[in-house]
Amino acid sequence: MLQVAGPLKRSDVRQFELLFDLIPDIFFYIKGTTGRWVTCNIASLRLLSLTKRHEIFGAREESFFPPLIAEAIKQDDLNVIRNQVRIINKFELIADERGQLIWVVTNKLPILNKSGEALGLAGVTRILPESDALPGPLERFREVIAHIENNIALPIRVPDLAAMAGMSESHFRRRFKAAFGVSAQEFILRTRLLAASRIIANSADPFSVISLRCGFSDQSYFTRQFARFFGQSPKKYRLRWRSS
């Protein structure tokens, strides 16, 4: 936990900004008691497609991320602030400055005054370029994650993943959800959607072809899941990405 003498002052915040502005591959941020953004470093501004620090003040997650991701981040933030818990090395999915999904590792700590009252939180998030970079506690799942990423066009069964990890299926399901915050099935689905979003943004391929390449045998199901996660259809996603 981080402790300050009194209310969070601009001078306190500025010290963090100066430090983390020097680290281009780390996203640093401070949020207030309601989870709204207070400040961040330059790398975070770039991630959120902003140019000036004042633009972030008071912003909510839904201004930057797809609905399901925004809600998950918001719930984590409120848990850190209200219950004064720490989030350490959480593996999660966010959207980058192009609106495409990326895997990251996040750490968050509550900021408290001397009386122990929460003033907000401070967090750092780091991009994981590939599954080989999994942090220590998640290393046991490295082979599983690589298998999912390399076989998105094929059927992927949870019992097979459990065997790969050397666990019973029930134990694997529990440990996987504890490690990644989502079930193995949801993780597979999001990995497929991640791959699909990249193809949609960078090609003119028909959505029927993209859905098959990413493991969706039913295009209508693919469209529903894509809209559920991104808050817009594949067609609108492509148009928005191209217009930006």
C-alpha angles and dihedrals in degrees: 000000000000119000129197129185097243141333114352105269130205089242090057092049092047092058090058092047093052092049099045095041085072092060109073098183097051124079109214126185144164122210131190131237094284094047095256117141118264101175144328142187127270093263090058091049089054091048090053094045092245128133106193127054094225090062091071097054112114094001123146128221093248088066090068113021139053113271099258093046092046092051093049092050091047093052091049091050094050090048091053093047102039100036097030094230127151126234110211125187096339112180109218147151124249136162121256128217090282092053092252123133121255133178115240141172115232134196124187133180130186118244111224135185122226090273091058094251117144117248096177136283141284121214143179126200128190128194117239106214094194142358092261087072095064112141120249101270090051097045092101088066096050095103091045094052092046090051092052093047093048097046106041092131092057133069110272118199123200093219089058091050090050091053090049090054092046094243137117112259095250092047091047092051092052096045094044094052091045090052100043104024093236135071120266090251092053090047091054090048093050092047089054091047090049091054092045093050091055093050092046091051096047105037144041093227115142114261090238090061093044093050091054093046089054097048102265111129092181115059094197090055089049091051092049094049092046091051091046092055103036098031091235140066122266089252094054090043091056093047093048093048093049093047090053 
